[in-house]
Amino acid sequence: MDHGRVSYERSLGGGPEWTFIVGRRFFAAVPSTTAPSIIDEFVARAPDASIILESLVALLPLAGEQNVDSFAVVCFSGETGDDGIPVSIIVRGQITATVYTVEGSRDFTDRGIRPWLLSDFQSVTAVRLAAPETSDGPEAVSPPGNGTGAVRGTALRWSLAHSNSHSSVEPTAANRYRVRLPSGDERPLDAVFVLGRRPRLSDGDGRRVVLIPLASSTSAVSATHLEIRQLGDAVLLTDLGSTNGTSVAVREAGTPHVAPVRLQPGVAFRVTADATVNVGDGNIIEILPVSER
C-alpha cells in the first residue's frame, strides 16, 4: 500500500464477515460469500498504481447469480498532504464507511440510493469499513509495507502512517503491560520480547530486544517463535513464521469462554485486554493488564 497502513478486526461478539482487498491505491470490502473469481479480479489489480475507482466498481456484478449486494470501495484520489489525503468512496448495501478527517468523523452509507452512492472526501486521516453497528474487536495488524492482498474479518481500518489513529507513543513505566512466562516469572513489557527454543534477534525498531528461551522437549516451539511488544496502549503479538503456529485467547469481561484465534505468520495481532498465548508444548504466556498488581 502506497499510503498508510491497514488492520483487520475480528469481533468477539460475531458480526458479518467480509473479504477485504488491499491494493497500492485502494482498499475494498465485499461479503465473504462473494465469488472467488471476483476476489481474484480485485487482487490482480492490487499492484496497479494508476487504478481508478470506476474500473474497480465495474468488477462488481449488481445482478445475476454472482450479484454483490453490499460493498465498499475506497480509492486514493490524490497525494498525502500535511492534513491528510483526498479519497473517493463508493458504498452499496449493508456497510458503513466511517471517515475521519481533520474536522472530525462521519458515517457514510448508501442511504438507500441505487445502484450505489459515491462521495469525495478531503483531508482524510483514517477510514473504517464494517457492517452497521459492528463493535470493535481485536485487531490483526498489518504493519506499514506489509503489502497487498485479500483477508477476511469483520472490519477493516486504514490510517495514515503519521495519523493518531494508532498511537505509537512509547509507553511509560506507569502504563506498561506485564508478561507472565511459562516459568511463572512476571516481567514488565519494557522491551521487545522474542521467544522460542533458541530465539534470535529481530528488528526492534530501535528498541531494546530481550531474548527469552522456552523449553520444548518435542520441538513444538520453533527456534524463534513469537514476538511481543507494546505499542501505545496495546500489545502486539506476532508469530515469526513458526512451524506449529500460535493461538491467542482474549479474556473479555462477561465472556467466560472465548475461542482462541490462530495468528497469521508475520501479521501482528493487537490486544488491549487480558490475553493467553499458547505456543505449544505446554508453554502458555499471559499478557497482564496494567491495572493488575
PDB file of C-alpha atoms in Angstrom:
ATOM      1  CA  MET A   1       0.000   0.000   0.000  1.00  0.00           C
ATOM      2  CA  ASP A   2       1.348   3.388  -1.033  1.00  0.00           C
ATOM      3  CA  HIS A   3      -0.334   5.356   1.761  1.00  0.00           C
ATOM      4  CA  GLY A   4      -0.641   4.496   5.439  1.00  0.00           C
ATOM      5  CA  ARG A   5      -1.453   1.121   6.952  1.00  0.00           C
ATOM      6  CA  VAL A   6      -4.343  -1.286   7.371  1.00  0.00           C
ATOM      7  CA  SER A   7      -5.528  -3.590  10.146  1.00  0.00           C
ATOM      8  CA  TYR A   8      -8.306  -6.153  10.262  1.00  0.00           C
ATOM      9  CA  GLU A   9     -10.685  -6.663  13.172  1.00  0.00           C
ATOM     10  CA  ARG A  10     -12.328  -9.878  14.283  1.00  0.00           C
ATOM     11  CA  SER A  11     -15.217  -9.046  16.579  1.00  0.00           C
ATOM     12  CA  LEU A  12     -15.510 -11.249  19.668  1.00  0.00           C
ATOM     13  CA  GLY A  13     -19.273 -10.782  19.520  1.00  0.00           C
ATOM     14  CA  GLY A  14     -19.513 -12.013  15.963  1.00  0.00           C
ATOM     15  CA  GLY A  15     -20.930  -9.995  13.101  1.00  0.00           C
ATOM     16  CA  PRO A  16     -20.970 -10.178   9.306  1.00  0.00           C
ATOM     17  CA  GLU A  17     -17.675 -11.302   7.840  1.00  0.00           C
ATOM     18  CA  TRP A  18     -16.172  -9.542   4.838  1.00  0.00           C
ATOM     19  CA  THR A  19     -13.389 -10.191   2.410  1.00  0.00           C
ATOM     20  CA  PHE A  20     -11.108  -7.151   2.352  1.00  0.00           C
ATOM     21  CA  ILE A  21      -8.845  -6.495  -0.618  1.00  0.00           C
ATOM     22  CA  VAL A  22      -5.982  -4.031  -0.278  1.00  0.00           C
ATOM     23  CA  GLY A  23      -4.093  -2.593  -3.232  1.00  0.00           C
ATOM     24  CA  ARG A  24      -1.458   0.061  -3.674  1.00  0.00           C
ATOM     25  CA  ARG A  25      -4.046   2.793  -4.261  1.00  0.00           C
ATOM     26  CA  PHE A  26      -7.294   1.289  -2.963  1.00  0.00           C
ATOM     27  CA  PHE A  27      -8.969  -0.953  -0.437  1.00  0.00           C
ATOM     28  CA  ALA A  28     -12.363  -2.606  -0.664  1.00  0.00           C
ATOM     29  CA  ALA A  29     -14.835  -4.776   1.241  1.00  0.00           C
ATOM     30  CA  VAL A  30     -17.179  -7.400  -0.222  1.00  0.00           C
ATOM     31  CA  PRO A  31     -19.214 -10.101   1.568  1.00  0.00           C
ATOM     32  CA  SER A  32     -17.250 -13.252   2.415  1.00  0.00           C
ATOM     33  CA  THR A  33     -19.654 -15.190   0.155  1.00  0.00           C
ATOM     34  CA  THR A  34     -18.528 -13.237  -2.931  1.00  0.00           C
ATOM     35  CA  ALA A  35     -17.456 -15.454  -5.832  1.00  0.00           C
ATOM     36  CA  PRO A  36     -13.702 -16.226  -5.716  1.00  0.00           C
ATOM     37  CA  SER A  37     -13.366 -15.144  -9.351  1.00  0.00           C
ATOM     38  CA  ILE A  38     -14.408 -11.601  -8.374  1.00  0.00           C
ATOM     39  CA  ILE A  39     -11.902 -11.540  -5.495  1.00  0.00           C
ATOM     40  CA  ASP A  40      -9.214 -12.719  -7.919  1.00  0.00           C
ATOM     41  CA  GLU A  41     -10.004  -9.835 -10.277  1.00  0.00           C
ATOM     42  CA  PHE A  42      -9.519  -7.327  -7.452  1.00  0.00           C
ATOM     43  CA  VAL A  43      -6.298  -8.954  -6.257  1.00  0.00           C
ATOM     44  CA  ALA A  44      -4.948  -8.937  -9.808  1.00  0.00           C
ATOM     45  CA  ARG A  45      -5.338  -5.141  -9.843  1.00  0.00           C
ATOM     46  CA  ALA A  46      -3.815  -4.597  -6.403  1.00  0.00           C
ATOM     47  CA  PRO A  47      -0.304  -3.723  -7.727  1.00  0.00           C
ATOM     48  CA  ASP A  48      -1.682  -1.139 -10.193  1.00  0.00           C
ATOM     49  CA  ALA A  49      -0.624   2.350  -9.059  1.00  0.00           C
ATOM     50  CA  SER A  50      -2.836   4.033 -11.688  1.00  0.00           C
ATOM     51  CA  ILE A  51      -6.090   2.223 -10.857  1.00  0.00           C
ATOM     52  CA  ILE A  52      -9.264   4.333 -10.834  1.00  0.00           C
ATOM     53  CA  LEU A  53     -12.435   3.860  -8.794  1.00  0.00           C
ATOM     54  CA  GLU A  54     -14.730   3.278 -11.749  1.00  0.00           C
ATOM     55  CA  SER A  55     -12.680   0.363 -13.055  1.00  0.00           C
ATOM     56  CA  LEU A  56     -12.882  -1.344  -9.670  1.00  0.00           C
ATOM     57  CA  VAL A  57     -16.641  -0.908  -9.282  1.00  0.00           C
ATOM     58  CA  ALA A  58     -17.092  -2.322 -12.793  1.00  0.00           C
ATOM     59  CA  LEU A  59     -15.804  -5.649 -11.434  1.00  0.00           C
ATOM     60  CA  LEU A  60     -18.832  -5.996  -9.126  1.00  0.00           C
ATOM     61  CA  PRO A  61     -21.962  -7.506 -10.742  1.00  0.00           C
ATOM     62  CA  LEU A  62     -25.216  -5.974  -9.469  1.00  0.00           C
ATOM     63  CA  ALA A  63     -27.473  -8.709 -10.834  1.00  0.00           C
ATOM     64  CA  GLY A  64     -27.388 -12.400 -11.627  1.00  0.00           C
ATOM     65  CA  GLU A  65     -26.055 -15.378  -9.683  1.00  0.00           C
ATOM     66  CA  GLN A  66     -22.870 -13.549  -8.629  1.00  0.00           C
ATOM     67  CA  ASN A  67     -24.671 -10.372  -7.564  1.00  0.00           C
ATOM     68  CA  VAL A  68     -22.740  -8.429  -4.889  1.00  0.00           C
ATOM     69  CA  ASP A  69     -25.439  -6.637  -2.900  1.00  0.00           C
ATOM     70  CA  SER A  70     -23.178  -4.899  -0.373  1.00  0.00           C
ATOM     71  CA  PHE A  71     -19.707  -3.471  -0.856  1.00  0.00           C
ATOM     72  CA  ALA A  72     -17.417  -0.512  -0.284  1.00  0.00           C
ATOM     73  CA  VAL A  73     -14.534   0.640  -2.457  1.00  0.00           C
ATOM     74  CA  VAL A  74     -12.116   3.334  -1.284  1.00  0.00           C
ATOM     75  CA  CYS A  75      -9.611   4.842  -3.709  1.00  0.00           C
ATOM     76  CA  PHE A  76      -6.931   7.445  -3.049  1.00  0.00           C
ATOM     77  CA  SER A  77      -7.643  10.366  -5.371  1.00  0.00           C
ATOM     78  CA  GLY A  78      -4.572  12.472  -4.620  1.00  0.00           C
ATOM     79  CA  GLU A  79      -1.360  12.620  -2.684  1.00  0.00           C
ATOM     80  CA  THR A  80      -0.793  12.937   1.050  1.00  0.00           C
ATOM     81  CA  GLY A  81      -0.699  16.479   2.422  1.00  0.00           C
ATOM     82  CA  ASP A  82       0.031  17.946   5.839  1.00  0.00           C
ATOM     83  CA  ASP A  83      -3.576  17.421   6.957  1.00  0.00           C
ATOM     84  CA  GLY A  84      -4.467  14.119   5.247  1.00  0.00           C
ATOM     85  CA  ILE A  85      -5.234  12.717   1.816  1.00  0.00           C
ATOM     86  CA  PRO A  86      -8.214  13.015  -0.574  1.00  0.00           C
ATOM     87  CA  VAL A  87     -10.181   9.802  -1.114  1.00  0.00           C
ATOM     88  CA  SER A  88     -13.210   8.759  -3.147  1.00  0.00           C
ATOM     89  CA  ILE A  89     -15.611   6.188  -1.703  1.00  0.00           C
ATOM     90  CA  ILE A  90     -18.443   4.157  -3.204  1.00  0.00           C
ATOM     91  CA  VAL A  91     -20.794   2.224  -0.902  1.00  0.00           C
ATOM     92  CA  ARG A  92     -23.769  -0.048  -1.511  1.00  0.00           C
ATOM     93  CA  GLY A  93     -25.917  -2.067   0.875  1.00  0.00           C
ATOM     94  CA  GLN A  94     -25.288  -3.045   4.483  1.00  0.00           C
ATOM     95  CA  ILE A  95     -21.882  -1.485   5.037  1.00  0.00           C
ATOM     96  CA  THR A  96     -20.698   1.735   6.650  1.00  0.00           C
ATOM     97  CA  ALA A  97     -17.548   3.687   5.859  1.00  0.00           C
ATOM     98  CA  THR A  98     -16.591   5.766   8.884  1.00  0.00           C
ATOM     99  CA  VAL A  99     -14.410   8.574   7.563  1.00  0.00           C
ATOM    100  CA  TYR A 100     -12.058  10.539   9.816  1.00  0.00           C
ATOM    101  CA  THR A 101     -10.823  13.958   8.716  1.00  0.00           C
ATOM    102  CA  VAL A 102      -9.194  16.944  10.378  1.00  0.00           C
ATOM    103  CA  GLU A 103     -12.724  18.229  11.085  1.00  0.00           C
ATOM    104  CA  GLY A 104     -13.989  15.087  12.809  1.00  0.00           C
ATOM    105  CA  SER A 105     -15.686  11.868  11.671  1.00  0.00           C
ATOM    106  CA  ARG A 106     -18.866  10.853   9.849  1.00  0.00           C
ATOM    107  CA  ASP A 107     -20.557   7.616   8.842  1.00  0.00           C
ATOM    108  CA  PHE A 108     -21.025   7.296   5.099  1.00  0.00           C
ATOM    109  CA  THR A 109     -23.771   4.886   3.925  1.00  0.00           C
ATOM    110  CA  ASP A 110     -25.704   4.493   0.687  1.00  0.00           C
ATOM    111  CA  ARG A 111     -28.919   5.922   2.262  1.00  0.00           C
ATOM    112  CA  GLY A 112     -30.876   3.507   0.076  1.00  0.00           C
ATOM    113  CA  ILE A 113     -29.608   5.112  -3.142  1.00  0.00           C
ATOM    114  CA  ARG A 114     -29.114   2.721  -6.073  1.00  0.00           C
ATOM    115  CA  PRO A 115     -27.082   1.445  -7.747  1.00  0.00           C
ATOM    116  CA  TRP A 116     -24.580   2.888  -5.216  1.00  0.00           C
ATOM    117  CA  LEU A 117     -23.533   6.173  -3.637  1.00  0.00           C
ATOM    118  CA  LEU A 118     -20.268   7.985  -4.424  1.00  0.00           C
ATOM    119  CA  SER A 119     -18.651  10.780  -2.429  1.00  0.00           C
ATOM    120  CA  ASP A 120     -15.291  12.535  -2.360  1.00  0.00           C
ATOM    121  CA  PHE A 121     -13.592  13.433   0.918  1.00  0.00           C
ATOM    122  CA  GLN A 122     -10.697  15.789   1.603  1.00  0.00           C
ATOM    123  CA  SER A 123      -8.023  15.721   4.328  1.00  0.00           C
ATOM    124  CA  VAL A 124      -8.794  12.125   5.323  1.00  0.00           C
ATOM    125  CA  THR A 125      -6.659  10.557   8.063  1.00  0.00           C
ATOM    126  CA  ALA A 126      -8.479   7.233   8.640  1.00  0.00           C
ATOM    127  CA  VAL A 127     -11.335   5.052   7.358  1.00  0.00           C
ATOM    128  CA  ARG A 128     -13.134   2.080   8.934  1.00  0.00           C
ATOM    129  CA  LEU A 129     -15.240  -0.341   6.877  1.00  0.00           C
ATOM    130  CA  ALA A 130     -17.755  -2.588   8.657  1.00  0.00           C
ATOM    131  CA  ALA A 131     -21.398  -3.566   8.780  1.00  0.00           C
ATOM    132  CA  PRO A 132     -23.552  -1.068  10.687  1.00  0.00           C
ATOM    133  CA  GLU A 133     -23.235  -1.324  14.477  1.00  0.00           C
ATOM    134  CA  THR A 134     -20.346  -3.795  14.345  1.00  0.00           C
ATOM    135  CA  SER A 135     -18.487  -3.438  17.638  1.00  0.00           C
ATOM    136  CA  ASP A 136     -14.729  -3.086  17.843  1.00  0.00           C
ATOM    137  CA  GLY A 137     -12.758  -6.297  18.222  1.00  0.00           C
ATOM    138  CA  PRO A 138      -9.138  -7.407  18.485  1.00  0.00           C
ATOM    139  CA  GLU A 139      -7.046  -6.356  15.519  1.00  0.00           C
ATOM    140  CA  ALA A 140      -4.658  -8.331  13.378  1.00  0.00           C
ATOM    141  CA  VAL A 141      -2.378  -5.509  12.408  1.00  0.00           C
ATOM    142  CA  SER A 142      -0.581  -5.283   9.089  1.00  0.00           C
ATOM    143  CA  PRO A 143       2.462  -3.072   9.641  1.00  0.00           C
ATOM    144  CA  PRO A 144       3.420  -0.432   7.046  1.00  0.00           C
ATOM    145  CA  GLY A 145       4.856  -2.039   3.946  1.00  0.00           C
ATOM    146  CA  ASN A 146       3.118  -5.367   4.609  1.00  0.00           C
ATOM    147  CA  GLY A 147       1.914  -5.398   1.020  1.00  0.00           C
ATOM    148  CA  THR A 148      -1.339  -6.090  -0.794  1.00  0.00           C
ATOM    149  CA  GLY A 149      -3.811  -8.944  -0.979  1.00  0.00           C
ATOM    150  CA  ALA A 150      -7.068 -10.253   0.499  1.00  0.00           C
ATOM    151  CA  VAL A 151      -8.042 -11.275   4.040  1.00  0.00           C
ATOM    152  CA  ARG A 152     -11.282 -11.976   5.929  1.00  0.00           C
ATOM    153  CA  GLY A 153     -12.512 -10.131   9.002  1.00  0.00           C
ATOM    154  CA  THR A 154     -15.417  -8.198  10.485  1.00  0.00           C
ATOM    155  CA  ALA A 155     -13.925  -4.727   9.980  1.00  0.00           C
ATOM    156  CA  LEU A 156     -11.023  -3.024   8.214  1.00  0.00           C
ATOM    157  CA  ARG A 157      -9.234   0.066   9.497  1.00  0.00           C
ATOM    158  CA  TRP A 158      -6.967   2.211   7.360  1.00  0.00           C
ATOM    159  CA  SER A 159      -4.978   5.132   8.721  1.00  0.00           C
ATOM    160  CA  LEU A 160      -2.192   7.368   7.523  1.00  0.00           C
ATOM    161  CA  ALA A 161       1.176   6.386   8.909  1.00  0.00           C
ATOM    162  CA  HIS A 162       1.541   9.743  10.671  1.00  0.00           C
ATOM    163  CA  SER A 163      -2.036   9.981  11.997  1.00  0.00           C
ATOM    164  CA  ASN A 164      -3.058   9.391  15.594  1.00  0.00           C
ATOM    165  CA  SER A 165      -5.467   6.560  14.808  1.00  0.00           C
ATOM    166  CA  HIS A 166      -2.971   4.077  16.241  1.00  0.00           C
ATOM    167  CA  SER A 167      -0.774   5.572  18.876  1.00  0.00           C
ATOM    168  CA  SER A 168       2.936   4.866  18.559  1.00  0.00           C
ATOM    169  CA  VAL A 169       3.892   6.741  21.718  1.00  0.00           C
ATOM    170  CA  GLU A 170       6.443   4.902  23.810  1.00  0.00           C
ATOM    171  CA  PRO A 171       4.649   3.642  26.935  1.00  0.00           C
ATOM    172  CA  THR A 172       5.805   4.887  30.336  1.00  0.00           C
ATOM    173  CA  ALA A 173       6.523   2.696  33.340  1.00  0.00           C
ATOM    174  CA  ALA A 174       3.063   3.568  34.713  1.00  0.00           C
ATOM    175  CA  ASN A 175       1.136   2.177  31.729  1.00  0.00           C
ATOM    176  CA  ARG A 176       3.202  -0.821  30.688  1.00  0.00           C
ATOM    177  CA  TYR A 177       1.644  -4.232  30.361  1.00  0.00           C
ATOM    178  CA  ARG A 178       3.298  -7.193  32.012  1.00  0.00           C
ATOM    179  CA  VAL A 179       4.044 -10.685  30.740  1.00  0.00           C
ATOM    180  CA  ARG A 180       3.777 -13.873  32.807  1.00  0.00           C
ATOM    181  CA  LEU A 181       6.084 -16.516  31.350  1.00  0.00           C
ATOM    182  CA  PRO A 182       5.568 -20.311  31.478  1.00  0.00           C
ATOM    183  CA  SER A 183       8.045 -20.413  34.377  1.00  0.00           C
ATOM    184  CA  GLY A 184       5.697 -18.202  36.416  1.00  0.00           C
ATOM    185  CA  ASP A 185       8.034 -15.221  36.271  1.00  0.00           C
ATOM    186  CA  GLU A 186       6.418 -11.840  35.551  1.00  0.00           C
ATOM    187  CA  ARG A 187       8.204  -9.120  33.641  1.00  0.00           C
ATOM    188  CA  PRO A 188       7.208  -5.594  32.663  1.00  0.00           C
ATOM    189  CA  LEU A 189       6.928  -5.278  28.889  1.00  0.00           C
ATOM    190  CA  ASP A 190       9.736  -2.733  28.782  1.00  0.00           C
ATOM    191  CA  ALA A 191      11.382  -4.090  25.623  1.00  0.00           C
ATOM    192  CA  VAL A 192      10.596  -6.153  22.534  1.00  0.00           C
ATOM    193  CA  PHE A 193      10.371  -9.753  23.745  1.00  0.00           C
ATOM    194  CA  VAL A 194      11.361 -12.538  21.308  1.00  0.00           C
ATOM    195  CA  LEU A 195      10.528 -16.062  22.490  1.00  0.00           C
ATOM    196  CA  GLY A 196      11.447 -19.507  21.192  1.00  0.00           C
ATOM    197  CA  ARG A 197      13.642 -22.567  21.779  1.00  0.00           C
ATOM    198  CA  ARG A 198      16.743 -20.670  20.637  1.00  0.00           C
ATOM    199  CA  PRO A 199      15.479 -17.168  19.808  1.00  0.00           C
ATOM    200  CA  ARG A 200      17.475 -14.819  17.617  1.00  0.00           C
ATOM    201  CA  LEU A 201      17.368 -11.067  17.418  1.00  0.00           C
ATOM    202  CA  SER A 202      14.604  -9.400  15.418  1.00  0.00           C
ATOM    203  CA  ASP A 203      14.120  -5.808  14.369  1.00  0.00           C
ATOM    204  CA  GLY A 204      13.207  -3.869  17.494  1.00  0.00           C
ATOM    205  CA  ASP A 205      12.642  -0.572  15.651  1.00  0.00           C
ATOM    206  CA  GLY A 206      15.439   0.918  17.720  1.00  0.00           C
ATOM    207  CA  ARG A 207      14.058  -0.506  20.966  1.00  0.00           C
ATOM    208  CA  ARG A 208      15.828  -2.962  23.243  1.00  0.00           C
ATOM    209  CA  VAL A 209      15.221  -6.624  22.359  1.00  0.00           C
ATOM    210  CA  VAL A 210      15.126  -9.324  25.044  1.00  0.00           C
ATOM    211  CA  LEU A 211      15.545 -12.971  24.008  1.00  0.00           C
ATOM    212  CA  ILE A 212      13.533 -15.415  26.130  1.00  0.00           C
ATOM    213  CA  PRO A 213      14.245 -19.146  25.622  1.00  0.00           C
ATOM    214  CA  LEU A 214      11.402 -21.627  26.172  1.00  0.00           C
ATOM    215  CA  ALA A 215      11.701 -25.336  26.985  1.00  0.00           C
ATOM    216  CA  SER A 216      10.216 -27.599  24.319  1.00  0.00           C
ATOM    217  CA  SER A 217      11.008 -31.295  24.591  1.00  0.00           C
ATOM    218  CA  THR A 218       9.069 -32.139  21.426  1.00  0.00           C
ATOM    219  CA  SER A 219      10.321 -29.109  19.438  1.00  0.00           C
ATOM    220  CA  ALA A 220       6.731 -27.916  19.050  1.00  0.00           C
ATOM    221  CA  VAL A 221       8.085 -24.453  19.815  1.00  0.00           C
ATOM    222  CA  SER A 222      10.151 -23.069  16.947  1.00  0.00           C
ATOM    223  CA  ALA A 223      13.640 -21.698  17.478  1.00  0.00           C
ATOM    224  CA  THR A 224      12.386 -18.121  17.027  1.00  0.00           C
ATOM    225  CA  HIS A 225       8.646 -18.379  17.553  1.00  0.00           C
ATOM    226  CA  LEU A 226       6.905 -15.275  18.901  1.00  0.00           C
ATOM    227  CA  GLU A 227       7.444 -11.538  19.302  1.00  0.00           C
ATOM    228  CA  ILE A 228       5.669  -9.453  21.968  1.00  0.00           C
ATOM    229  CA  ARG A 229       5.868  -5.677  22.050  1.00  0.00           C
ATOM    230  CA  GLN A 230       3.842  -2.806  23.431  1.00  0.00           C
ATOM    231  CA  LEU A 231       2.716  -0.087  21.061  1.00  0.00           C
ATOM    232  CA  GLY A 232       0.956   2.810  22.738  1.00  0.00           C
ATOM    233  CA  ASP A 233      -1.864   1.391  24.870  1.00  0.00           C
ATOM    234  CA  ALA A 234      -1.892  -2.050  23.202  1.00  0.00           C
ATOM    235  CA  VAL A 235       0.243  -5.156  22.897  1.00  0.00           C
ATOM    236  CA  LEU A 236       1.220  -6.587  19.504  1.00  0.00           C
ATOM    237  CA  LEU A 237       1.711 -10.360  19.228  1.00  0.00           C
ATOM    238  CA  THR A 238       3.468 -11.658  16.102  1.00  0.00           C
ATOM    239  CA  ASP A 239       4.054 -15.268  15.113  1.00  0.00           C
ATOM    240  CA  LEU A 240       7.508 -15.204  13.493  1.00  0.00           C
ATOM    241  CA  GLY A 241       6.805 -17.931  10.954  1.00  0.00           C
ATOM    242  CA  SER A 242       6.719 -20.777  13.472  1.00  0.00           C
ATOM    243  CA  THR A 243       6.220 -24.362  12.318  1.00  0.00           C
ATOM    244  CA  ASN A 244       3.270 -25.238  14.561  1.00  0.00           C
ATOM    245  CA  GLY A 245       1.684 -21.828  14.982  1.00  0.00           C
ATOM    246  CA  THR A 246       0.477 -19.636  17.838  1.00  0.00           C
ATOM    247  CA  SER A 247      -3.016 -19.243  19.279  1.00  0.00           C
ATOM    248  CA  VAL A 248      -4.354 -16.349  21.355  1.00  0.00           C
ATOM    249  CA  ALA A 249      -7.415 -16.209  23.618  1.00  0.00           C
ATOM    250  CA  VAL A 250      -8.531 -12.746  24.728  1.00  0.00           C
ATOM    251  CA  ARG A 251     -10.387 -12.634  28.047  1.00  0.00           C
ATOM    252  CA  GLU A 252     -13.218 -10.110  27.981  1.00  0.00           C
ATOM    253  CA  ALA A 253     -15.388  -9.157  30.957  1.00  0.00           C
ATOM    254  CA  GLY A 254     -18.680 -11.048  30.841  1.00  0.00           C
ATOM    255  CA  THR A 255     -17.370 -13.545  28.274  1.00  0.00           C
ATOM    256  CA  PRO A 256     -16.395 -16.718  30.161  1.00  0.00           C
ATOM    257  CA  HIS A 257     -15.345 -18.736  27.123  1.00  0.00           C
ATOM    258  CA  VAL A 258     -13.573 -17.272  24.115  1.00  0.00           C
ATOM    259  CA  ALA A 259     -12.424 -19.377  21.185  1.00  0.00           C
ATOM    260  CA  PRO A 260      -8.676 -18.985  20.547  1.00  0.00           C
ATOM    261  CA  VAL A 261      -7.573 -17.144  17.432  1.00  0.00           C
ATOM    262  CA  ARG A 262      -4.742 -18.631  15.382  1.00  0.00           C
ATOM    263  CA  LEU A 263      -2.223 -15.967  14.386  1.00  0.00           C
ATOM    264  CA  GLN A 264      -1.269 -15.401  10.783  1.00  0.00           C
ATOM    265  CA  PRO A 265       2.519 -15.670  10.437  1.00  0.00           C
ATOM    266  CA  GLY A 266       4.191 -12.287  10.193  1.00  0.00           C
ATOM    267  CA  VAL A 267       0.996 -10.305  10.932  1.00  0.00           C
ATOM    268  CA  ALA A 268       0.830  -8.716  14.370  1.00  0.00           C
ATOM    269  CA  PHE A 269      -2.296  -9.295  16.457  1.00  0.00           C
ATOM    270  CA  ARG A 270      -3.336  -6.346  18.641  1.00  0.00           C
ATOM    271  CA  VAL A 271      -4.766  -6.917  22.127  1.00  0.00           C
ATOM    272  CA  THR A 272      -5.875  -4.404  24.729  1.00  0.00           C
ATOM    273  CA  ALA A 273      -7.278  -6.823  27.317  1.00  0.00           C
ATOM    274  CA  ASP A 274      -6.042  -9.883  29.205  1.00  0.00           C
ATOM    275  CA  ALA A 275      -4.758 -12.476  26.748  1.00  0.00           C
ATOM    276  CA  THR A 276      -3.394 -16.005  26.932  1.00  0.00           C
ATOM    277  CA  VAL A 277      -0.888 -17.068  24.281  1.00  0.00           C
ATOM    278  CA  ASN A 278      -0.199 -20.737  23.525  1.00  0.00           C
ATOM    279  CA  VAL A 279       2.968 -21.530  21.566  1.00  0.00           C
ATOM    280  CA  GLY A 280       2.884 -25.289  22.157  1.00  0.00           C
ATOM    281  CA  ASP A 281       4.462 -27.917  24.419  1.00  0.00           C
ATOM    282  CA  GLY A 282       2.628 -26.515  27.437  1.00  0.00           C
ATOM    283  CA  ASN A 283       4.138 -23.057  27.048  1.00  0.00           C
ATOM    284  CA  ILE A 284       1.449 -20.527  27.999  1.00  0.00           C
ATOM    285  CA  ILE A 285       2.288 -16.811  28.094  1.00  0.00           C
ATOM    286  CA  GLU A 286      -0.115 -14.398  29.754  1.00  0.00           C
ATOM    287  CA  ILE A 287      -0.468 -10.728  28.868  1.00  0.00           C
ATOM    288  CA  LEU A 288      -1.456  -8.963  32.096  1.00  0.00           C
ATOM    289  CA  PRO A 289      -3.168  -5.571  32.219  1.00  0.00           C
ATOM    290  CA  VAL A 290      -1.506  -2.544  33.704  1.00  0.00           C
ATOM    291  CA  SER A 291      -4.041  -2.327  36.498  1.00  0.00           C
ATOM    292  CA  GLU A 292      -3.395  -5.827  37.856  1.00  0.00           C
ATOM    293  CA  ARG A 293      -0.834  -5.779  40.672  1.00  0.00           C
TER     294      ARG A 293
END
